[in-house]
Structures are given as C-alpha cells and as structure tokens.
Amino acid sequence: MTGSMSVTADALNNLSDASSAIVTLLGFKLAQMPADEDHPYGHARYEYLTGLAVAVLVLFIGFELAKSSFLRILSPEPVVLSPLVIGILLASIGLKLWLCLFNRRLGSHIHSTALMAAAADCRNDCIATSAVLASGLMEEYFRIRVDGFMGLAVAVFILYSGICLARDTISPILGENAAPELRQQMADFLYAQPKVLGFHDLMVHDYGPGHRFATVHVEMDHREDPLFCHTLIDKMERVCLRNFGIHLVIHHDPVVTDDPGLTQMRDRILALLQSFDPRLTLHDFRMVQGRKHMHILFDVSLPADLQGSQEAITARVEESLNTPDPVYHILINYDMDAFNS
C-alpha cells in the first residue's frame, strides 16, 4: 500500500516473531516429553534447539531485508503514507507493548527465559515500529528520502537480534557454567549446613529448563562419624532438589584439622602458589608417608588464562620444597577455577 521498504521490513520482522512464537511453542511441547530409555535426562533441550532454529530464520530474514533496503537506497521510490497506514502502525505499537508486558509477567511467573526474551523482543519491536512511523512521516510531509536507510536500520536490528538469540541458545547446548546467582545460592546453602567446613568442584549440568544435575565435594572434619555425615549429606541433597530444583550428588571429603605439621605445610604451599598468582587456591590437601619420601597431594583451582602454566607452577612448588631430608614427592591435580570460584 505504501511502497515503503521500512514498513515492509517491519512487517517481515513481525512475521518472524510470529514464526518464532510458533516454533517456541513447539519446543515447549517437545521439551515436556518424559524421559525414556534413550534419553534418561529428558527432552528439555528441545527448547534450546527450537531457539536455534528460530535464530537461523531471523538471520535469513535480516540478510534478505538488508539486501533489499540497500537496493532501495540506490534507487529511492516515493512513499505514500495514508491515515489508515498510520493507524495500523499505531495499533501495531500498542499491541506489541501489551504483548511485551504480558510475556514479561508470565515469564517472571514461570521462570522462563524464552518468554523473557520474547518480552524484550516485543519492546524492541515497539521502538523499531515507532522509528518506521517517524521515517514515513518524514517522507510524507518533509520529502526526505530516508525509507531505504530506515529499512536497512531495521534489517541490522533483526540481524543483531538473530545473533543474540543464536548466542543465547548455543551457549547452553555447548555446556555453560552455572549462573552466578545460582552458585551463590548453593554456596550460602552449603556453608549454612552444620559440620560443613567448605566445598569445591561444584559442577552443574543443564539438560534444559527444570532438568539440572550437579555434583560437589563437601569438606568435613575427619573425626566426624561417617554414618552421621552420610545422613547429613542425604538430607542436603533432598533439600537442594526441593529448594533449587537441582538433582545434587555430594562427595564427602574428610579433612584433617588437628595436625599442626600438615596445616603449616598447607599454608606454606598456598603462599608459594599465590606468589605465582594471587588467584591460585588449593583444596584436598593430604600428606601420606611413604617408605622413602613424603607424598604431598592436593588440587589447585586454575583460572582459564593460566591454562598451560601447570608445569611452571609445579616446578616452583617442587624447587621450594626440594630438601634432602625429608624428601617430598609432589602430586598436583589442576581443576578449572570456574568450578571453584
């Protein structure tokens, strides 16, 4: 009706949103399929896969619109903006604003990242359509040829949305770390438990919304009754499932707290590590007497940017502890700092 590339771009943007909603709904339905013999962790990752399919669709539409808008910039054509078209664009803005608020409220209620993303997309659509309306008014009343440029701007906006959507869906498929908020909640929960001295190696595996599994090593005094510790760990696992929706498996690490020689050696080695880099920490520290030498075993939490420095760190510790009597044999296991931060 208008001959406007920007209005056409906005229309295709809304069409891609409608298609996204349909595919997202399909993803929700597939994700609700119960676990079976071949997929014991369920099918919740279908939501991520459908999100990736939507991202591909959005990127394709954005690319085609960018190409058409560029041609319109090279060969401008007049735009006809009637009161009916203005009314339609205003109604579109109002409807998208309502949809934004609805998705945001529902997404917060059911804790759905897909619906919160849809709410943000609707908000951005309101801005885009308002800009399209403004460019149409400039074309109609001021004869400023901005239609192709505005169409290109909408196309760039669509491409950006597609890239962000692809990034947000590919990341959990690859296996991302637990959210800082969740890690903090679990840390507060673990430290609040009686007899727990510390924890490390917290690993959360996400198989889709509502299907998360985790493992963690919890430190307790070695003098505690093993049966009591087992009972306490069972209770912690049940509470974690109820409070956080996470199937948690806890590994019990007994820690020696009443050996001054071990504590002194641990502090000495920690100082050596932090002289190399202040971010280095250690856990699972043990000293085992062998026939000819003393075995010292511990784990080091290694930041990502220090990957490849393991040999240098080990060499510094060994050189500092290299004495003829006693003879120390150092065995260091390096963990990712992302699991221990």
mmCIF file of N, CA, C and O in Angstrom, residues 64-146:
data_model
loop_
_atom_site.group_PDB
_atom_site.id
_atom_site.type_symbol
_atom_site.label_atom_id
_atom_site.label_comp_id
_atom_site.label_asym_id
_atom_site.label_seq_id
_atom_site.Cartn_x
_atom_site.Cartn_y
_atom_site.Cartn_z
ATOM 1 N N GLU A 64 18.142 -10.863 3.948
ATOM 2 C CA GLU A 64 17.366 -10.527 2.753
ATOM 3 C C GLU A 64 16.858 -9.091 2.808
ATOM 4 O O GLU A 64 16.861 -8.381 1.791
ATOM 5 N N LEU A 65 16.423 -8.634 3.982
ATOM 6 C CA LEU A 65 15.945 -7.256 4.120
ATOM 7 C C LEU A 65 17.082 -6.255 3.931
ATOM 8 O O LEU A 65 16.884 -5.187 3.325
ATOM 9 N N ALA A 66 18.239 -6.583 4.452
ATOM 10 C CA ALA A 66 19.385 -5.678 4.291
ATOM 11 C C ALA A 66 19.727 -5.514 2.809
ATOM 12 O O ALA A 66 20.002 -4.395 2.346
ATOM 13 N N LYS A 67 19.673 -6.608 2.068
ATOM 14 C CA LYS A 67 19.965 -6.544 0.643
ATOM 15 C C LYS A 67 18.930 -5.692 -0.097
ATOM 16 O O LYS A 67 19.283 -4.823 -0.910
ATOM 17 N N SER A 68 17.636 -5.902 0.197
ATOM 18 C CA SER A 68 16.578 -5.132 -0.472
ATOM 19 C C SER A 68 16.641 -3.652 -0.100
ATOM 20 O O SER A 68 16.427 -2.778 -0.954
ATOM 21 N N SER A 69 16.928 -3.363 1.181
ATOM 22 C CA SER A 69 16.998 -1.968 1.618
ATOM 23 C C SER A 69 18.172 -1.244 0.978
ATOM 24 O O SER A 69 18.073 -0.053 0.630
ATOM 25 N N PHE A 70 19.275 -1.933 0.803
ATOM 26 C CA PHE A 70 20.429 -1.318 0.150
ATOM 27 C C PHE A 70 20.099 -0.945 -1.295
ATOM 28 O O PHE A 70 20.479 0.138 -1.772
ATOM 29 N N LEU A 71 19.356 -1.816 -1.982
ATOM 30 C CA LEU A 71 18.935 -1.506 -3.350
ATOM 31 C C LEU A 71 17.985 -0.315 -3.359
ATOM 32 O O LEU A 71 18.019 0.511 -4.279
ATOM 33 N N ARG A 72 17.128 -0.199 -2.325
ATOM 34 C CA ARG A 72 16.208 0.948 -2.253
ATOM 35 C C ARG A 72 16.987 2.239 -2.028
ATOM 36 O O ARG A 72 16.588 3.304 -2.536
ATOM 37 N N ILE A 73 18.069 2.188 -1.268
ATOM 38 C CA ILE A 73 18.894 3.381 -1.067
ATOM 39 C C ILE A 73 19.485 3.838 -2.401
ATOM 40 O O ILE A 73 19.533 5.041 -2.708
ATOM 41 N N LEU A 74 19.911 2.880 -3.227
ATOM 42 C CA LEU A 74 20.481 3.215 -4.526
ATOM 43 C C LEU A 74 19.432 3.738 -5.494
ATOM 44 O O LEU A 74 19.723 4.601 -6.322
ATOM 45 N N SER A 75 18.194 3.226 -5.376
ATOM 46 C CA SER A 75 17.105 3.649 -6.277
ATOM 47 C C SER A 75 15.881 4.016 -5.438
ATOM 48 O O SER A 75 14.949 3.216 -5.262
ATOM 49 N N PRO A 76 15.842 5.228 -4.857
ATOM 50 C CA PRO A 76 14.719 5.624 -3.992
ATOM 51 C C PRO A 76 13.401 5.672 -4.759
ATOM 52 O O PRO A 76 13.363 6.011 -5.948
ATOM 53 N N GLU A 77 12.317 5.347 -4.067
ATOM 54 C CA GLU A 77 10.970 5.432 -4.621
ATOM 55 C C GLU A 77 10.080 6.186 -3.635
ATOM 56 O O GLU A 77 10.305 6.128 -2.431
ATOM 57 N N PRO A 78 9.061 6.904 -4.137
ATOM 58 C CA PRO A 78 8.184 7.665 -3.236
ATOM 59 C C PRO A 78 7.367 6.755 -2.327
ATOM 60 O O PRO A 78 7.001 5.644 -2.702
ATOM 61 N N VAL A 79 7.092 7.265 -1.138
ATOM 62 C CA VAL A 79 6.297 6.534 -0.145
ATOM 63 C C VAL A 79 4.981 7.266 0.055
ATOM 64 O O VAL A 79 4.954 8.494 0.185
ATOM 65 N N VAL A 80 3.876 6.485 0.066
ATOM 66 C CA VAL A 80 2.548 7.057 0.285
ATOM 67 C C VAL A 80 2.061 6.608 1.652
ATOM 68 O O VAL A 80 1.836 5.418 1.881
ATOM 69 N N LEU A 81 1.900 7.568 2.587
ATOM 70 C CA LEU A 81 1.504 7.240 3.957
ATOM 71 C C LEU A 81 0.107 7.800 4.206
ATOM 72 O O LEU A 81 -0.075 8.997 4.413
ATOM 73 N N SER A 82 -0.900 6.932 4.187
ATOM 74 C CA SER A 82 -2.287 7.342 4.390
ATOM 75 C C SER A 82 -2.644 7.280 5.875
ATOM 76 O O SER A 82 -1.942 6.647 6.665
ATOM 77 N N PRO A 83 -3.750 7.929 6.278
ATOM 78 C CA PRO A 83 -4.197 7.829 7.672
ATOM 79 C C PRO A 83 -4.435 6.379 8.109
ATOM 80 O O PRO A 83 -4.192 6.034 9.272
ATOM 81 N N LEU A 84 -4.899 5.523 7.171
ATOM 82 C CA LEU A 84 -5.116 4.115 7.506
ATOM 83 C C LEU A 84 -3.799 3.432 7.901
ATOM 84 O O LEU A 84 -3.741 2.695 8.885
ATOM 85 N N VAL A 85 -2.738 3.720 7.124
ATOM 86 C CA VAL A 85 -1.438 3.120 7.423
ATOM 87 C C VAL A 85 -0.914 3.618 8.768
ATOM 88 O O VAL A 85 -0.376 2.840 9.573
ATOM 89 N N ILE A 86 -1.080 4.924 9.026
ATOM 90 C CA ILE A 86 -0.637 5.469 10.318
ATOM 91 C C ILE A 86 -1.381 4.788 11.456
ATOM 92 O O ILE A 86 -0.792 4.409 12.479
ATOM 93 N N GLY A 87 -2.704 4.583 11.273
ATOM 94 C CA GLY A 87 -3.495 3.904 12.300
ATOM 95 C C GLY A 87 -3.030 2.472 12.527
ATOM 96 O O GLY A 87 -2.957 2.004 13.672
ATOM 97 N N ILE A 88 -2.705 1.774 11.429
ATOM 98 C CA ILE A 88 -2.232 0.388 11.546
ATOM 99 C C ILE A 88 -0.907 0.329 12.312
ATOM 100 O O ILE A 88 -0.713 -0.524 13.188
ATOM 101 N N LEU A 89 0.000 1.256 11.992
ATOM 102 C CA LEU A 89 1.294 1.263 12.676
ATOM 103 C C LEU A 89 1.128 1.599 14.158
ATOM 104 O O LEU A 89 1.783 0.994 15.019
ATOM 105 N N LEU A 90 0.241 2.556 14.471
ATOM 106 C CA LEU A 90 -0.013 2.888 15.876
ATOM 107 C C LEU A 90 -0.637 1.703 16.618
ATOM 108 O O LEU A 90 -0.286 1.420 17.775
ATOM 109 N N ALA A 91 -1.569 1.011 15.949
ATOM 110 C CA ALA A 91 -2.181 -0.173 16.568
ATOM 111 C C ALA A 91 -1.134 -1.264 16.793
ATOM 112 O O ALA A 91 -1.148 -1.961 17.821
ATOM 113 N N SER A 92 -0.200 -1.402 15.848
ATOM 114 C CA SER A 92 0.870 -2.386 15.994
ATOM 115 C C SER A 92 1.749 -2.072 17.206
ATOM 116 O O SER A 92 2.109 -2.965 17.975
ATOM 117 N N ILE A 93 2.055 -0.786 17.380
ATOM 118 C CA ILE A 93 2.865 -0.384 18.538
ATOM 119 C C ILE A 93 2.136 -0.703 19.838
ATOM 120 O O ILE A 93 2.714 -1.263 20.780
ATOM 121 N N GLY A 94 0.849 -0.366 19.893
ATOM 122 C CA GLY A 94 0.071 -0.622 21.103
ATOM 123 C C GLY A 94 -0.038 -2.110 21.419
ATOM 124 O O GLY A 94 0.092 -2.527 22.579
ATOM 125 N N LEU A 95 -0.276 -2.926 20.391
ATOM 126 C CA LEU A 95 -0.416 -4.364 20.592
ATOM 127 C C LEU A 95 0.902 -4.985 21.053
ATOM 128 O O LEU A 95 0.937 -5.842 21.948
ATOM 129 N N LYS A 96 2.016 -4.539 20.440
ATOM 130 C CA LYS A 96 3.318 -5.066 20.843
ATOM 131 C C LYS A 96 3.669 -4.656 22.277
ATOM 132 O O LYS A 96 4.297 -5.424 23.015
ATOM 133 N N LEU A 97 3.259 -3.454 22.683
ATOM 134 C CA LEU A 97 3.522 -3.021 24.048
ATOM 135 C C LEU A 97 2.759 -3.898 25.042
ATOM 136 O O LEU A 97 3.307 -4.324 26.066
ATOM 137 N N TRP A 98 1.508 -4.197 24.729
ATOM 138 C CA TRP A 98 0.720 -5.084 25.592
ATOM 139 C C TRP A 98 1.351 -6.477 25.648
ATOM 140 O O TRP A 98 1.464 -7.090 26.712
ATOM 141 N N LEU A 99 1.792 -6.969 24.498
ATOM 142 C CA LEU A 99 2.383 -8.301 24.431
ATOM 143 C C LEU A 99 3.690 -8.347 25.216
ATOM 144 O O LEU A 99 4.017 -9.359 25.852
ATOM 145 N N CYS A 100 4.447 -7.250 25.192
ATOM 146 C CA CYS A 100 5.680 -7.166 25.964
ATOM 147 C C CYS A 100 5.392 -7.322 27.460
ATOM 148 O O CYS A 100 6.032 -8.120 28.150
ATOM 149 N N LEU A 101 4.406 -6.575 27.954
ATOM 150 C CA LEU A 101 4.057 -6.640 29.373
ATOM 151 C C LEU A 101 3.510 -8.012 29.749
ATOM 152 O O LEU A 101 3.815 -8.555 30.820
ATOM 153 N N PHE A 102 2.711 -8.605 28.863
ATOM 154 C CA PHE A 102 2.130 -9.923 29.128
ATOM 155 C C PHE A 102 3.219 -10.990 29.215
ATOM 156 O O PHE A 102 3.265 -11.795 30.153
ATOM 157 N N ASN A 103 4.135 -11.005 28.242
ATOM 158 C CA ASN A 103 5.206 -12.005 28.241
ATOM 159 C C ASN A 103 6.133 -11.831 29.445
ATOM 160 O O ASN A 103 6.611 -12.810 30.018
ATOM 161 N N ARG A 104 6.393 -10.575 29.799
ATOM 162 C CA ARG A 104 7.272 -10.322 30.936
ATOM 163 C C ARG A 104 6.648 -10.828 32.231
ATOM 164 O O ARG A 104 7.315 -11.475 33.050
ATOM 165 N N ARG A 105 5.351 -10.561 32.409
ATOM 166 C CA ARG A 105 4.672 -11.013 33.623
ATOM 167 C C ARG A 105 4.609 -12.541 33.690
ATOM 168 O O ARG A 105 4.895 -13.155 34.721
ATOM 169 N N LEU A 106 4.262 -13.169 32.570
ATOM 170 C CA LEU A 106 4.167 -14.625 32.539
ATOM 171 C C LEU A 106 5.544 -15.269 32.662
ATOM 172 O O LEU A 106 5.710 -16.289 33.352
ATOM 173 N N GLY A 107 6.559 -14.695 31.993
ATOM 174 C CA GLY A 107 7.908 -15.230 32.077
ATOM 175 C C GLY A 107 8.456 -15.182 33.493
ATOM 176 O O GLY A 107 9.134 -16.115 33.940
ATOM 177 N N SER A 108 8.164 -14.104 34.223
ATOM 178 C CA SER A 108 8.601 -13.998 35.616
ATOM 179 C C SER A 108 7.888 -15.023 36.490
ATOM 180 O O SER A 108 8.480 -15.587 37.418
ATOM 181 N N HIS A 109 6.632 -15.290 36.171
ATOM 182 C CA HIS A 109 5.834 -16.221 36.980
ATOM 183 C C HIS A 109 6.316 -17.651 36.845
ATOM 184 O O HIS A 109 6.399 -18.392 37.836
ATOM 185 N N ILE A 110 6.654 -18.080 35.629
ATOM 186 C CA ILE A 110 7.055 -19.480 35.404
ATOM 187 C C ILE A 110 8.568 -19.620 35.218
ATOM 188 O O ILE A 110 9.051 -20.711 34.917
ATOM 189 N N HIS A 111 9.310 -18.501 35.392
ATOM 190 C CA HIS A 111 10.779 -18.507 35.285
ATOM 191 C C HIS A 111 11.239 -19.044 33.927
ATOM 192 O O HIS A 111 12.092 -19.926 33.840
ATOM 193 N N SER A 112 10.681 -18.489 32.854
ATOM 194 C CA SER A 112 11.008 -18.929 31.502
ATOM 195 C C SER A 112 11.885 -17.886 30.817
ATOM 196 O O SER A 112 11.468 -16.738 30.621
ATOM 197 N N THR A 113 13.099 -18.285 30.456
ATOM 198 C CA THR A 113 13.988 -17.375 29.743
ATOM 199 C C THR A 113 13.461 -17.095 28.334
ATOM 200 O O THR A 113 13.673 -16.005 27.794
ATOM 201 N N ALA A 114 12.762 -18.079 27.740
ATOM 202 C CA ALA A 114 12.225 -17.889 26.396
ATOM 203 C C ALA A 114 11.179 -16.774 26.387
ATOM 204 O O ALA A 114 11.168 -15.919 25.492
ATOM 205 N N LEU A 115 10.295 -16.758 27.375
ATOM 206 C CA LEU A 115 9.264 -15.724 27.428
ATOM 207 C C LEU A 115 9.850 -14.359 27.795
ATOM 208 O O LEU A 115 9.387 -13.328 27.294
ATOM 209 N N MET A 116 10.861 -14.336 28.640
ATOM 210 C CA MET A 116 11.503 -13.060 28.960
ATOM 211 C C MET A 116 12.206 -12.501 27.732
ATOM 212 O O MET A 116 12.197 -11.287 27.494
ATOM 213 N N ALA A 117 12.794 -13.393 26.929
ATOM 214 C CA ALA A 117 13.407 -12.946 25.679
ATOM 215 C C ALA A 117 12.354 -12.429 24.717
ATOM 216 O O ALA A 117 12.561 -11.437 24.002
ATOM 217 N N ALA A 118 11.186 -13.094 24.678
ATOM 218 C CA ALA A 118 10.092 -12.636 23.822
ATOM 219 C C ALA A 118 9.594 -11.259 24.263
ATOM 220 O O ALA A 118 9.250 -10.416 23.427
ATOM 221 N N ALA A 119 9.561 -11.019 25.571
ATOM 222 C CA ALA A 119 9.148 -9.711 26.078
ATOM 223 C C ALA A 119 10.126 -8.621 25.634
ATOM 224 O O ALA A 119 9.715 -7.536 25.203
ATOM 225 N N ALA A 120 11.415 -8.917 25.734
ATOM 226 C CA ALA A 120 12.420 -7.946 25.295
ATOM 227 C C ALA A 120 12.312 -7.696 23.795
ATOM 228 O O ALA A 120 12.462 -6.553 23.324
ATOM 229 N N ASP A 121 12.009 -8.742 23.024
ATOM 230 C CA ASP A 121 11.868 -8.596 21.579
ATOM 231 C C ASP A 121 10.668 -7.711 21.248
ATOM 232 O O ASP A 121 10.735 -6.868 20.340
ATOM 233 N N CYS A 122 9.567 -7.892 21.965
ATOM 234 C CA CYS A 122 8.382 -7.047 21.740
ATOM 235 C C CYS A 122 8.665 -5.586 22.075
ATOM 236 O O CYS A 122 8.200 -4.675 21.370
ATOM 237 N N ARG A 123 9.421 -5.360 23.128
ATOM 238 C CA ARG A 123 9.813 -3.987 23.482
ATOM 239 C C ARG A 123 10.630 -3.360 22.364
ATOM 240 O O ARG A 123 10.396 -2.200 21.973
ATOM 241 N N ASN A 124 11.576 -4.130 21.830
ATOM 242 C CA ASN A 124 12.397 -3.619 20.737
ATOM 243 C C ASN A 124 11.558 -3.379 19.481
ATOM 244 O O ASN A 124 11.830 -2.443 18.714
ATOM 245 N N ASP A 125 10.541 -4.226 19.258
ATOM 246 C CA ASP A 125 9.656 -4.031 18.112
ATOM 247 C C ASP A 125 8.890 -2.721 18.218
ATOM 248 O O ASP A 125 8.640 -2.053 17.207
ATOM 249 N N CYS A 126 8.482 -2.368 19.429
ATOM 250 C CA CYS A 126 7.800 -1.083 19.631
ATOM 251 C C CYS A 126 8.700 0.070 19.188
ATOM 252 O O CYS A 126 8.248 1.013 18.522
ATOM 253 N N ILE A 127 9.971 -0.008 19.567
ATOM 254 C CA ILE A 127 10.923 1.032 19.192
ATOM 255 C C ILE A 127 11.113 1.060 17.678
ATOM 256 O O ILE A 127 11.115 2.133 17.043
ATOM 257 N N ALA A 128 11.269 -0.149 17.082
ATOM 258 C CA ALA A 128 11.504 -0.224 15.636
ATOM 259 C C ALA A 128 10.311 0.321 14.855
ATOM 260 O O ALA A 128 10.472 1.090 13.898
ATOM 261 N N THR A 129 9.093 -0.088 15.237
ATOM 262 C CA THR A 129 7.904 0.380 14.522
ATOM 263 C C THR A 129 7.717 1.886 14.691
ATOM 264 O O THR A 129 7.282 2.583 13.756
ATOM 265 N N SER A 130 8.035 2.405 15.873
ATOM 266 C CA SER A 130 7.955 3.853 16.086
ATOM 267 C C SER A 130 8.922 4.577 15.159
ATOM 268 O O SER A 130 8.584 5.630 14.586
ATOM 269 N N ALA A 131 10.121 4.018 14.988
ATOM 270 C CA ALA A 131 11.096 4.630 14.084
ATOM 271 C C ALA A 131 10.620 4.559 12.640
ATOM 272 O O ALA A 131 10.807 5.505 11.860
ATOM 273 N N VAL A 132 9.999 3.435 12.268
ATOM 274 C CA VAL A 132 9.450 3.297 10.911
ATOM 275 C C VAL A 132 8.356 4.326 10.675
ATOM 276 O O VAL A 132 8.288 4.963 9.606
ATOM 277 N N LEU A 133 7.480 4.519 11.657
ATOM 278 C CA LEU A 133 6.413 5.515 11.539
ATOM 279 C C LEU A 133 7.005 6.916 11.398
ATOM 280 O O LEU A 133 6.547 7.720 10.567
ATOM 281 N N ALA A 134 8.030 7.210 12.177
ATOM 282 C CA ALA A 134 8.658 8.528 12.094
ATOM 283 C C ALA A 134 9.283 8.755 10.717
ATOM 284 O O ALA A 134 9.158 9.846 10.140
ATOM 285 N N SER A 135 9.927 7.723 10.168
ATOM 286 C CA SER A 135 10.535 7.879 8.840
ATOM 287 C C SER A 135 9.467 8.057 7.770
ATOM 288 O O SER A 135 9.645 8.829 6.813
ATOM 289 N N GLY A 136 8.324 7.355 7.921
ATOM 290 C CA GLY A 136 7.237 7.520 6.965
ATOM 291 C C GLY A 136 6.681 8.932 6.986
ATOM 292 O O GLY A 136 6.367 9.513 5.926
ATOM 293 N N LEU A 137 6.545 9.498 8.187
ATOM 294 C CA LEU A 137 6.050 10.869 8.304
ATOM 295 C C LEU A 137 7.049 11.859 7.689
ATOM 296 O O LEU A 137 6.641 12.856 7.066
ATOM 297 N N MET A 138 8.343 11.589 7.860
ATOM 298 C CA MET A 138 9.349 12.453 7.249
ATOM 299 C C MET A 138 9.277 12.383 5.725
ATOM 300 O O MET A 138 9.393 13.407 5.026
ATOM 301 N N GLU A 139 9.053 11.180 5.193
ATOM 302 C CA GLU A 139 8.912 11.018 3.746
ATOM 303 C C GLU A 139 7.664 11.749 3.238
ATOM 304 O O GLU A 139 7.691 12.429 2.208
ATOM 305 N N GLU A 140 6.557 11.597 3.978
ATOM 306 C CA GLU A 140 5.271 12.113 3.522
ATOM 307 C C GLU A 140 5.200 13.637 3.592
ATOM 308 O O GLU A 140 4.709 14.297 2.667
ATOM 309 N N TYR A 141 5.698 14.222 4.693
ATOM 310 C CA TYR A 141 5.461 15.647 4.922
ATOM 311 C C TYR A 141 6.695 16.513 4.666
ATOM 312 O O TYR A 141 6.552 17.726 4.450
ATOM 313 N N PHE A 142 7.896 15.921 4.712
ATOM 314 C CA PHE A 142 9.095 16.729 4.505
ATOM 315 C C PHE A 142 9.872 16.320 3.261
ATOM 316 O O PHE A 142 10.890 16.935 2.945
ATOM 317 N N ARG A 143 9.424 15.253 2.575
ATOM 318 C CA ARG A 143 10.048 14.768 1.338
ATOM 319 C C ARG A 143 11.527 14.429 1.534
ATOM 320 O O ARG A 143 12.344 14.627 0.647
ATOM 321 N N ILE A 144 11.848 13.917 2.723
ATOM 322 C CA ILE A 144 13.221 13.476 2.993
ATOM 323 C C ILE A 144 13.277 11.974 2.747
ATOM 324 O O ILE A 144 12.580 11.200 3.394
ATOM 325 N N ARG A 145 14.093 11.537 1.776
ATOM 326 C CA ARG A 145 14.122 10.135 1.379
ATOM 327 C C ARG A 145 14.969 9.313 2.359
ATOM 328 O O ARG A 145 16.170 9.152 2.207
ATOM 329 N N VAL A 146 14.323 8.823 3.402
ATOM 330 C CA VAL A 146 15.030 8.031 4.422
ATOM 331 C C VAL A 146 14.496 6.599 4.490
ATOM 332 O O VAL A 146 14.938 5.820 5.336
#
